[in-house]
Coordinates of C-alpha atoms in Angstrom, one line a residue:
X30 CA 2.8 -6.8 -13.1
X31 CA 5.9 -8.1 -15.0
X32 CA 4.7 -8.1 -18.3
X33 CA 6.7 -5.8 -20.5
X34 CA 5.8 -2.1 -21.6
X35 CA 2.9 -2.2 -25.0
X36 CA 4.7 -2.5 -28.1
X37 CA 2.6 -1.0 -30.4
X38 CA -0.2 2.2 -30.4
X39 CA -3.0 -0.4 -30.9
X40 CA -1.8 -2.3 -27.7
X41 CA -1.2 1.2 -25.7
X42 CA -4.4 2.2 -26.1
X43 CA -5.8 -1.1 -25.0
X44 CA -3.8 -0.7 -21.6
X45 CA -5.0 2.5 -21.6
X46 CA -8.3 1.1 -21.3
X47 CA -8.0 -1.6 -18.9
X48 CA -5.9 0.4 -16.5
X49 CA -8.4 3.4 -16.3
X50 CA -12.0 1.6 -17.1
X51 CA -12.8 2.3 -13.8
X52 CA -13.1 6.0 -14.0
X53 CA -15.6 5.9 -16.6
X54 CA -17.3 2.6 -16.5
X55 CA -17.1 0.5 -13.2
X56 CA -15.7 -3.0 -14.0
X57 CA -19.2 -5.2 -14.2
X58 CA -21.0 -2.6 -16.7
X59 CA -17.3 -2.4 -18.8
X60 CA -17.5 -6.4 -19.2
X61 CA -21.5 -6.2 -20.0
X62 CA -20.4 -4.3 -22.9
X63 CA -17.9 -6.4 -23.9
X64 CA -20.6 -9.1 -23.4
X65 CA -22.5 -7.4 -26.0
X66 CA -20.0 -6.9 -28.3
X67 CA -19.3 -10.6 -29.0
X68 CA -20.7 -11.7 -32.4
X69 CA -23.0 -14.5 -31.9
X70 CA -22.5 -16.7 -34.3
X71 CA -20.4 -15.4 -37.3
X72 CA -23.6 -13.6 -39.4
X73 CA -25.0 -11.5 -36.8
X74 CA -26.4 -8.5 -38.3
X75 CA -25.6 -9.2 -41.8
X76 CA -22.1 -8.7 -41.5
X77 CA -19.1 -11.0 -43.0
X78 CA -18.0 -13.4 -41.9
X79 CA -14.5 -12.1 -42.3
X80 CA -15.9 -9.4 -39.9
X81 CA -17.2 -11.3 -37.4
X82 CA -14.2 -13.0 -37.0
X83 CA -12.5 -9.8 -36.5
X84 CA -14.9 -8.6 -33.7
X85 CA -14.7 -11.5 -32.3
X86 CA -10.5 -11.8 -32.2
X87 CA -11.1 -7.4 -31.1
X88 CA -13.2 -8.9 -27.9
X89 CA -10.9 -11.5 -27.2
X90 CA -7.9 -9.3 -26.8
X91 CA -9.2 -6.8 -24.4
X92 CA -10.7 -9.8 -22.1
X93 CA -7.2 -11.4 -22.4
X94 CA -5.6 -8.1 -21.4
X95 CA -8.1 -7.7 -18.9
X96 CA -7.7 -10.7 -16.6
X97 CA -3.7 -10.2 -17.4
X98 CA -3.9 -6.9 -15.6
X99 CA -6.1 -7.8 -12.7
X100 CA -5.3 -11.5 -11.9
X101 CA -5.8 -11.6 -8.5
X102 CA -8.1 -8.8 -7.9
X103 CA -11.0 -10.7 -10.0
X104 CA -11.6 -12.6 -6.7
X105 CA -12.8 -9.7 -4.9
X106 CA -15.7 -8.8 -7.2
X107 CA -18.0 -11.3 -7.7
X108 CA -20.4 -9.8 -9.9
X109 CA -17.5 -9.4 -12.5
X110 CA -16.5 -13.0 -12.2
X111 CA -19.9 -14.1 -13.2
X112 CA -19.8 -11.8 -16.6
X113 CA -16.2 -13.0 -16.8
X114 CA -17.8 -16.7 -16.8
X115 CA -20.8 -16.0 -18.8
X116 CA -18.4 -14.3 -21.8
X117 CA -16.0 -17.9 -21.4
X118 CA -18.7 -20.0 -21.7
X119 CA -19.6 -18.4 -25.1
X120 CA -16.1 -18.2 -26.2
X121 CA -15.7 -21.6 -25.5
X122 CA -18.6 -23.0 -27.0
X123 CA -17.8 -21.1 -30.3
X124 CA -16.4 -24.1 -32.1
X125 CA -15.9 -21.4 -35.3
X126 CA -13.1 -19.5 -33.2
X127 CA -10.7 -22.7 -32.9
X128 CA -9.3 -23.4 -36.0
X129 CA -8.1 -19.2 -36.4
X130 CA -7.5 -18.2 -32.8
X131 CA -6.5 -21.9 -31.4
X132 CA -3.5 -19.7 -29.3
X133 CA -5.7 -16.9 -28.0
X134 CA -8.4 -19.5 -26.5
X135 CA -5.5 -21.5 -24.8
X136 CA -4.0 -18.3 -23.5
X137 CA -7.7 -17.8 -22.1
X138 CA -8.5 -21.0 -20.7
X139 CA -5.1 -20.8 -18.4
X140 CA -5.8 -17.0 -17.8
X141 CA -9.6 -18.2 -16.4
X142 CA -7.6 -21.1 -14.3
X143 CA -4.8 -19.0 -12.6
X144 CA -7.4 -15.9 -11.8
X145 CA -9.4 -18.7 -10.2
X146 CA -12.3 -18.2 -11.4
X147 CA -13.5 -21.7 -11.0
X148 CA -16.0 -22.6 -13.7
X149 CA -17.8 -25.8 -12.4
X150 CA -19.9 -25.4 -9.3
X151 CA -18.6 -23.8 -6.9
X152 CA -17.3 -24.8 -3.7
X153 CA -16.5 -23.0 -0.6
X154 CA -13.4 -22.0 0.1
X155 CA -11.3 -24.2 2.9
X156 CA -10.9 -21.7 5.9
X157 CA -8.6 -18.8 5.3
X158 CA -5.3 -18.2 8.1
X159 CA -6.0 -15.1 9.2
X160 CA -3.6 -12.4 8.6
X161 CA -1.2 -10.4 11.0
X162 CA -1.7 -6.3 9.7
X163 CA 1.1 -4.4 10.5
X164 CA 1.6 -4.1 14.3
X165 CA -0.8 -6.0 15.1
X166 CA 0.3 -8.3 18.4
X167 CA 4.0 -7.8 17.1
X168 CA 4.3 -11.4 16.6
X169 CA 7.9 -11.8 15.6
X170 CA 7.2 -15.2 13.6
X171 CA 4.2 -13.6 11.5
X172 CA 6.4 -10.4 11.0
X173 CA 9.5 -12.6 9.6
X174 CA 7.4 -14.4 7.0
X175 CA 7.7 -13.1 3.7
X176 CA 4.5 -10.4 2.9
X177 CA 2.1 -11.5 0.6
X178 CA -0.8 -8.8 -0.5
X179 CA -3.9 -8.6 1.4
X180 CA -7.2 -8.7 -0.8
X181 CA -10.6 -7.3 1.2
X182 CA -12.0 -10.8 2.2
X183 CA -8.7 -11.7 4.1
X184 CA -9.2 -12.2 7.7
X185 CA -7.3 -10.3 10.3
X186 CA -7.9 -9.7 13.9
X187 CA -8.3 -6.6 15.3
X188 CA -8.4 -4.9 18.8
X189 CA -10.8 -2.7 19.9
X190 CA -10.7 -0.5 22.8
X191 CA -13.0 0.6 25.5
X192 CA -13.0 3.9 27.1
X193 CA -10.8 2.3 30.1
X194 CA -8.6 0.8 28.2
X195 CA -9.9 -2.7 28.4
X196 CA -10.1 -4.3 24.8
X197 CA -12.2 -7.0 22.8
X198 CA -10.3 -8.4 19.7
X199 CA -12.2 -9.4 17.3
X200 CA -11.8 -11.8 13.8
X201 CA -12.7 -9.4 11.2
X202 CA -12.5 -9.3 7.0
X203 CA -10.4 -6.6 5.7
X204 CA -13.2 -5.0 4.0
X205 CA -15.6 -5.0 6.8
X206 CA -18.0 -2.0 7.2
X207 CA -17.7 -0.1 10.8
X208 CA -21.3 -1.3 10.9
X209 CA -20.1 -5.0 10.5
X210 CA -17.2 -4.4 13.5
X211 CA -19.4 -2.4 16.1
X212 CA -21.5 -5.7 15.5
X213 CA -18.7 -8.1 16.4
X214 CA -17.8 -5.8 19.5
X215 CA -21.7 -5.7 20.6
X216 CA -21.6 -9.2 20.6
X217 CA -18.5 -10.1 22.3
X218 CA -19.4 -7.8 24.7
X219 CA -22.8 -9.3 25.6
X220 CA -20.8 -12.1 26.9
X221 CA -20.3 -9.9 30.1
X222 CA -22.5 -8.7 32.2
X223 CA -22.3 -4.9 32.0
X224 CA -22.9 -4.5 28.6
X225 CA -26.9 -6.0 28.5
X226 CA -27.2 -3.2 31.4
X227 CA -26.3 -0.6 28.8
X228 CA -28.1 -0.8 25.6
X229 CA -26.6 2.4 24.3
X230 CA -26.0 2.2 20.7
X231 CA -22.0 2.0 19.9
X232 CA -20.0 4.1 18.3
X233 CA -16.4 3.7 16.3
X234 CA -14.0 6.1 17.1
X235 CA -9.8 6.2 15.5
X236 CA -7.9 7.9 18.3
X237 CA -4.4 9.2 17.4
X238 CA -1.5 9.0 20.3
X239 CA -2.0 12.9 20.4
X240 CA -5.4 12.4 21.4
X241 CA -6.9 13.6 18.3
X242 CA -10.1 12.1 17.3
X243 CA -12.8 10.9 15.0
X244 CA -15.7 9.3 14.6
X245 CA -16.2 6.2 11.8
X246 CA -19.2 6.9 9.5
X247 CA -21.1 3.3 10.0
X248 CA -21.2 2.7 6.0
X249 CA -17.3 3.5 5.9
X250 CA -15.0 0.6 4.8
X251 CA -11.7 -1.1 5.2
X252 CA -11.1 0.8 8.1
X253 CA -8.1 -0.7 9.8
X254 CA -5.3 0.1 6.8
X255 CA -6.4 4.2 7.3
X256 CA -5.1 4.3 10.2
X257 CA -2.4 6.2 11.5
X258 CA 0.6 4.1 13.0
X259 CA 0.2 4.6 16.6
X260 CA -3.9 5.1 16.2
X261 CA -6.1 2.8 17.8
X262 CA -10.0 1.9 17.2
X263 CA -12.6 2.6 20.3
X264 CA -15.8 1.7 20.6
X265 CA -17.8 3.7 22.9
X266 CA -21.2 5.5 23.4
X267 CA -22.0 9.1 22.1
X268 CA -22.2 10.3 25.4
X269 CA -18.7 8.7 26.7
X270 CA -17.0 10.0 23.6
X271 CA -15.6 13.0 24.8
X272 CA -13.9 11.5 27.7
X273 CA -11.6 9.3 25.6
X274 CA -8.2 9.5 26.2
X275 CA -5.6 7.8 24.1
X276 CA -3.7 4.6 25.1
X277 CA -0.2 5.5 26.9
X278 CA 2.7 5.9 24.8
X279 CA 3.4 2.4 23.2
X280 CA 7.1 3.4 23.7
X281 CA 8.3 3.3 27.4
X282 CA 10.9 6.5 27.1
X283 CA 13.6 4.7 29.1
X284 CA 17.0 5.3 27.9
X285 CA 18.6 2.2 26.6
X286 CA 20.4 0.8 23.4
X287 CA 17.8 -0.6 20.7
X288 CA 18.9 -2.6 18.2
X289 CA 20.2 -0.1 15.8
X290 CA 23.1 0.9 18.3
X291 CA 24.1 -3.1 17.9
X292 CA 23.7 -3.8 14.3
X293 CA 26.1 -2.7 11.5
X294 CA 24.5 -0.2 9.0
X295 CA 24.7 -1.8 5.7
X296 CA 22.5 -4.9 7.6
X297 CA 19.9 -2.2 8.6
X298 CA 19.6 -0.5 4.7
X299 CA 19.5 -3.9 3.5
X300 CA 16.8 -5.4 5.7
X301 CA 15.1 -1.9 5.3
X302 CA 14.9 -1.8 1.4
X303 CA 13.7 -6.2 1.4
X304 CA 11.1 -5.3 3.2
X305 CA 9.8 -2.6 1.4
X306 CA 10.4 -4.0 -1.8
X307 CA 7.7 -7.0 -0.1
X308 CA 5.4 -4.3 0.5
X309 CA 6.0 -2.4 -2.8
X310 CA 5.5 -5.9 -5.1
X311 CA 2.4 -6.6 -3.2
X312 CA 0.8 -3.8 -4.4
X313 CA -1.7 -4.2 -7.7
X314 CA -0.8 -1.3 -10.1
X315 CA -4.9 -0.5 -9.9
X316 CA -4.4 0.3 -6.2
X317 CA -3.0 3.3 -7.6
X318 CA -5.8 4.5 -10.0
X319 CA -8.4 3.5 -7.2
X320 CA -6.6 5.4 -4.3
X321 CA -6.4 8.8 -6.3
X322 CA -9.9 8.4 -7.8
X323 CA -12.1 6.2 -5.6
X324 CA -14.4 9.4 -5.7
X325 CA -15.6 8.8 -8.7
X326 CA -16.8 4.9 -9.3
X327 CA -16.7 3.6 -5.9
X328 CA -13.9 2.3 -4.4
X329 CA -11.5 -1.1 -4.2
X330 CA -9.7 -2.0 -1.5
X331 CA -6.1 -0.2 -2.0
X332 CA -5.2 -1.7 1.6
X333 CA -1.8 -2.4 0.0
X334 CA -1.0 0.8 -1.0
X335 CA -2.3 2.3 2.3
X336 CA 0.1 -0.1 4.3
X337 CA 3.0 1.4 2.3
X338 CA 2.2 4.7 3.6
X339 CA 1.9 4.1 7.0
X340 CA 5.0 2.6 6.6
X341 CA 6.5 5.4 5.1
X342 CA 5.7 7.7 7.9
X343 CA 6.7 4.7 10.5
X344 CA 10.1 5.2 8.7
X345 CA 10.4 8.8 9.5
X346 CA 9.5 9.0 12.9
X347 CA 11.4 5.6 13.7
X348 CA 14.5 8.4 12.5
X349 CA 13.2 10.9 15.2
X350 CA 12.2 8.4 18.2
X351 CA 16.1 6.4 18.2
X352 CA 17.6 9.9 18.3
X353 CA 15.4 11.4 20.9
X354 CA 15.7 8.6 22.8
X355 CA 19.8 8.4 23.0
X356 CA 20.7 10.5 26.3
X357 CA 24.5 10.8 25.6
X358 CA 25.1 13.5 23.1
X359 CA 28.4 11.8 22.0
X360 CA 26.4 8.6 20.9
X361 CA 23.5 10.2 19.7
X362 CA 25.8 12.2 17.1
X363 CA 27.1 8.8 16.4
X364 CA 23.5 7.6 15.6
X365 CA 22.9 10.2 14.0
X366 CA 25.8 9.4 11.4
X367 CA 24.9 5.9 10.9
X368 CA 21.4 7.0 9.7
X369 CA 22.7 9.0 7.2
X370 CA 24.9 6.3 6.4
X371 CA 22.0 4.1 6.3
X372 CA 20.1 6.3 4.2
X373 CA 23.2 6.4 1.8
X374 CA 23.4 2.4 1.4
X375 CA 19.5 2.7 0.5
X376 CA 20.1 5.1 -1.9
X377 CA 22.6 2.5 -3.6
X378 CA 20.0 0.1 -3.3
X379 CA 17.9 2.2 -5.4
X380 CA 15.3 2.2 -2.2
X381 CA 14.4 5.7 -2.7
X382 CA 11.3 5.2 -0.3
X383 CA 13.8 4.3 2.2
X384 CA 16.4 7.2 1.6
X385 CA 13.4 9.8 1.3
X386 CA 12.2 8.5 4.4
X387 CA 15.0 8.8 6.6
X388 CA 16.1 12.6 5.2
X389 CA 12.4 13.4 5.9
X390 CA 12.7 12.2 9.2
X391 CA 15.8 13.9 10.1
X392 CA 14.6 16.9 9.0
X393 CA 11.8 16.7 11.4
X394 CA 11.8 20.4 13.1
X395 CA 12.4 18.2 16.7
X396 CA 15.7 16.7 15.2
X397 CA 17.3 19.5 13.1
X398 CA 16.8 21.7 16.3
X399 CA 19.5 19.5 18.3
X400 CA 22.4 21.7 17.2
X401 CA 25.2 20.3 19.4
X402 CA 24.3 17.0 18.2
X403 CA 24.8 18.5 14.6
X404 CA 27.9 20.4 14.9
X405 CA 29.9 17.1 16.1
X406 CA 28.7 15.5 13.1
X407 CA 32.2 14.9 10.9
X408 CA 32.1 17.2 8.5
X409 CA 31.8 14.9 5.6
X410 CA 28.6 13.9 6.0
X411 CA 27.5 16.8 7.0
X412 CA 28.2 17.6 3.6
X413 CA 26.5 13.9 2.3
X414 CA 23.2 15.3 4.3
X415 CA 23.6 18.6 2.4
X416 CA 23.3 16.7 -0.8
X417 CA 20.3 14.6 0.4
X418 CA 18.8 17.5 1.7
X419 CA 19.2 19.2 -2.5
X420 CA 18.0 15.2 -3.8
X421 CA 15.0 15.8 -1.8
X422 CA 14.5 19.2 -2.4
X423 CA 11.0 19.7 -4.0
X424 CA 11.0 22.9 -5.7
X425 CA 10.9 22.7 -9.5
X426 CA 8.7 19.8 -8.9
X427 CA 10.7 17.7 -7.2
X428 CA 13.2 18.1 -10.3
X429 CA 16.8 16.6 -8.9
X430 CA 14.7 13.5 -7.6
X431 CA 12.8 12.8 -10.7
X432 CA 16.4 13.6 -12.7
X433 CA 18.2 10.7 -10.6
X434 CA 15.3 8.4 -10.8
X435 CA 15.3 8.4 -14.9
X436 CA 18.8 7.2 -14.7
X437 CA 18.1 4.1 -12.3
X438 CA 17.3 0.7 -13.6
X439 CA 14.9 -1.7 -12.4
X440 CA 14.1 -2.9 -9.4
X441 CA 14.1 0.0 -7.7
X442 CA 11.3 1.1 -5.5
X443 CA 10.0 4.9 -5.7
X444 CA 9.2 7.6 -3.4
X445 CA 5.3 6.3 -3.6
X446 CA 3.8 9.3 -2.0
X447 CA 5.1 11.3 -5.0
X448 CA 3.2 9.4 -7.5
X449 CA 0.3 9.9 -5.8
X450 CA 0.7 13.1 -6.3
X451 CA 1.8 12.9 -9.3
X452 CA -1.6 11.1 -10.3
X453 CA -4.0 13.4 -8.3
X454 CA -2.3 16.4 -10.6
X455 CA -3.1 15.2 -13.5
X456 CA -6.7 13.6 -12.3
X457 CA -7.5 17.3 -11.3
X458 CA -5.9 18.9 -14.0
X459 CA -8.8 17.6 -16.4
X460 CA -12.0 16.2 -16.7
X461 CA -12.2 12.4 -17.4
X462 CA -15.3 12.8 -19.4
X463 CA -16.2 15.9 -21.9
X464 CA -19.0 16.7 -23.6
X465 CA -20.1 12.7 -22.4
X466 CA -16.9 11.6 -24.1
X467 CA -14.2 10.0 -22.7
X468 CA -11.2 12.2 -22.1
X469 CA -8.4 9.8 -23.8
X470 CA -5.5 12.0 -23.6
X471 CA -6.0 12.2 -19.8
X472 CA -6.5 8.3 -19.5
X473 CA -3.3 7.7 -21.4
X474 CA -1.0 10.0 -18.9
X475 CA -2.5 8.2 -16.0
X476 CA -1.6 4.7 -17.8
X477 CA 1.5 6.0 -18.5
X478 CA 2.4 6.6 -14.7
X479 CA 1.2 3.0 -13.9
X480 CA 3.6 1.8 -16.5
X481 CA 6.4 3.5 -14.8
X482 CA 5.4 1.6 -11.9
X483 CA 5.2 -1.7 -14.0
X484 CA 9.3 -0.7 -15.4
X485 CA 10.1 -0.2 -11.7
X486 CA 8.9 -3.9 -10.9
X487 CA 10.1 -5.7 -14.0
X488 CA 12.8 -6.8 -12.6
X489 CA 13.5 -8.6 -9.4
X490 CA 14.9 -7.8 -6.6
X491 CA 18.3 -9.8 -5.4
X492 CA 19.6 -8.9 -2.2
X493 CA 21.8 -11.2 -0.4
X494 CA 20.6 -11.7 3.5
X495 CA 22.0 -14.6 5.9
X496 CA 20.1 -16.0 7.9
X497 CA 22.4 -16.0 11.1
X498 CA 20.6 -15.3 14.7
X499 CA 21.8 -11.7 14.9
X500 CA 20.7 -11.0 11.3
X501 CA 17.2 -12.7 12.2
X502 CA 17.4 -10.5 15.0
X503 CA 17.9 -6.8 13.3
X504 CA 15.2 -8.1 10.4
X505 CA 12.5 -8.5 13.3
X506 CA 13.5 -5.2 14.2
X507 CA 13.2 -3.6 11.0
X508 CA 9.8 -4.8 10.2
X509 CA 8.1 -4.0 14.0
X510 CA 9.9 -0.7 14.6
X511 CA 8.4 0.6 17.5
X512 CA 7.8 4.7 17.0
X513 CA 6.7 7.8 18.4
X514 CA 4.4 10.0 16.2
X515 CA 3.3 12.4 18.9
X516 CA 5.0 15.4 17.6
X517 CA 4.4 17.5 21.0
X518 CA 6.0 14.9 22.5
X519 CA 9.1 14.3 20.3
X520 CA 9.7 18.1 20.8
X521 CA 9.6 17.5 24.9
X522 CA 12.0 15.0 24.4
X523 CA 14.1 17.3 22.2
X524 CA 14.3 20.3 24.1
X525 CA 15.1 17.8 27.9
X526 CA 18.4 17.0 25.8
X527 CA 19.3 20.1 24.3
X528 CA 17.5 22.9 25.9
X529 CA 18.9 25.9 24.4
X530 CA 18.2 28.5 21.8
X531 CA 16.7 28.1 18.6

């Protein structure tokens, strides 16, 4: 996504395009008319050959565009790859196009190589490692390699519960149906002897840590990045459905100093805005487009995206959970101080995900209730948290953010879930098609907030991180923070510690 902003209108409107095709045209019918645009040979139709030429060089550039925007993505969607291969073939074997557009044809032949859209015979792919999500296992040498982006045929394991707790974990891809991983489950499970007893059809439940619950539609897909951060998958019958009770709290509530009382704050921001910067570059600027409008042309995987927003919310309750969880009110001020030093150092590091985060979190009504903890807060940054609290303010439309956001350079890494909404304003504001046209003006202000995305990435990002033991240790912490999300129980915790007033 580092190529530079369109220079001219001509190329605007062609990113235009290719960044929105999708709500008008999903991406196999859009390359079927490109297909059919190609001039065969340079008379077709009568036409010059000066004119052919031109159609031909028109068709070139929006396939060249094309596979620039999507590299990777191609991979998933096989039915486009075999267009894509089809429309190279004839490129390719138009010896007419070599001598004018010798540069455009290289540019393609690389572009087909590095998407990997291999044009011989196919071979199977050698076995794919299978991918650690999130939280899964919290293997400390999966959560300390560097993220890369997860595509739908990845392979992860998974656990699934049973209504006592027991689990099966299974190997699953990403983008498996809940049909495909009640199948896996069945069959595990025949391997003992209770299930062939019980040939009750199963069903797939997300269970929150508050006990709320839902069942999975069976045609619903890439299930496990939806989920909330301490929500689990069950697997039961219809008829043991309503005794399911969530797993206990993944967090023993034992007082005791975590890692942040230990490591210096600067470490924390800094390990903090790497990793979300990972997660931030591994999502494809399409995720966005597909997450606010997968209504309309059915959807992509935007499992990236989604595991930045889980992430996000991890952030704001990790805020809540080290607070509630410090018993001495004379530390727990101090903890609170360092996290608004924290969220001040990612600030400077232009991590507004980070910084919105944290204010979020300490805003949480279980938090901003503690008001001895807040009144021995020094009174200068009780003043910084007064500012954070205007930065993050959203009334005019979240005006101060988006004011101090325009003045920031690349790389910097946004406040995502504003964006979204951002996008799902102006997807709502209008209709993509009228009268059977295609709305342009709307396209082009969606394109334009993918580009802002693009400017936010164009850069890299240099943060210097040593790799002594203790840092190791705080960046294993960062990345597996362990939270509590149960908001009933965050405000138990709250009032035990301070139970007066308010």
């Amino acid at each position: 996504g580092a190529h530079t902003r369109p220079s001219s209108p001509a190329e605007s409107l062609l990113d235009d395009v290719v960044l929105t095709h999708s709500l008008f045209l999903p991406t196999e019918s859009f390359l079927q008319q490109l297909h059919q645009q190609y001039p065969w040979g340079a008379r077709r139709g009568g036409g010059s050959e000066g004119a052919g030429l031109r159609r031909k060089r028109a068709v070139l550039a929006v396939l060249l565009h094309f596979l620039e925007t999507y590299k990777g993505l191609l991979q998933e969607e096989e039915s486009a790859g075999k267009v894509i291969k089809e429309l190279y073939l004839l490129i390719m074997k138009d010896t007419s196009l070599y001598h004018d557009l010798e540069d455009e044809i290289l540019k393609l032949h690389q572009l087909v190589e590095t998407v990997e859209l291999k044009v011989a015979d196919e071979t199977p792919p050698p076995n794919k490692q299978v991918k650690p999500l999130f939280r899964h296992f919290r293997r400390i040498d999966s959560c300390l390699q560097t993220r890369v982006a997860f595509r739908g045929s990845d392979e992860i394991f998974c656990r699934v519960y049973m209504p006592d707790h027991s689990y099966v974990t299974i190997r699953s891809r990403l983008s498996a149906s809940v049909q495909d991983i009640l199948a896996s489950v069945t069959e595990k499970l025949q391997y003992s002897e209770e299930q062939s007893a019980r040939e009750d059809a199963l069903i797939l439940v997300t269970m929150a840590s508050s006990g709320e619950k839902a069942v999975l539609q069976p045609s619903e897909e890439c299930v496990f990045t939806t989920l909330g951060i301490n929500s689990h998958l069950f697997a039961c019958t219809r008829d043991t459905f309503d005794s399911l009770v969530p797993l206990p709290e993944e967090i023993q509530v034992v007082p005791g100093d975590t890692e942040i009382h230990r490591a210096e704050p600067e470490d924390i921001a800094n390990h903090l805005t790497a990793f979300h910067w990972e997660l931030f570059r591994c999502i494809h600027e399409l995720e966005f487009v597909d997450y606010v409008f997968h209504g309309e042309r059915g959807r992509r995987e935007t499992a990236n995206l989604e595991l930045l927003l889980q992430r996000c919310s991890e952030v704001q309750h990790w805020v809540g959970t080290e607070l509630l969880l410090c018993e001495s009110l004379g530390k727990r001020a101090h903890l609170l101080k360092k996290l608004i030093k924290i969220a001040a150092i990612c600030k400077q590091n232009q991590d507004m995900l980070s910084f919105y985060a944290i204010v979020i979190g300490l805003n949480n009504a279980a938090i901003s209730r503690l008001r001895l903890t807040w009144e021995k807060l020094p009174g200068k940054f009780k003043n910084l948290f007064r500012k954070f609290e205007n930065l993050t303010d959203p009334c005019r439309n979240h005006k101060t953010y988006r004011e101090v956001l325009a003045k920031m350079k690349p790389p910097l890494i946004p406040f995502v879930p504003l964006i979204l909404k951002d996008l799902t304003f102006l997807h709502e504001g209008s209709k993509t098609l009228l009268d059977g046209l295609v709305n342009v003006e709307k396209l082009h202000c969606i394109a334009e907030k993918v580009r802002t995305i693009r400017k936010y990435r164009s850069r890299p990002l240099c943060l210097e991180l040593e790799a002594s033991p203790s840092q190791l240790q705080t960046k294993a912490y960062v990345r597996q923070l362990r939270v509590i999300d149960n908001q009933n129980l965050l405000f138990e915790l709250s009032y035990k510690l301070e139970p007066g007033g308010q």
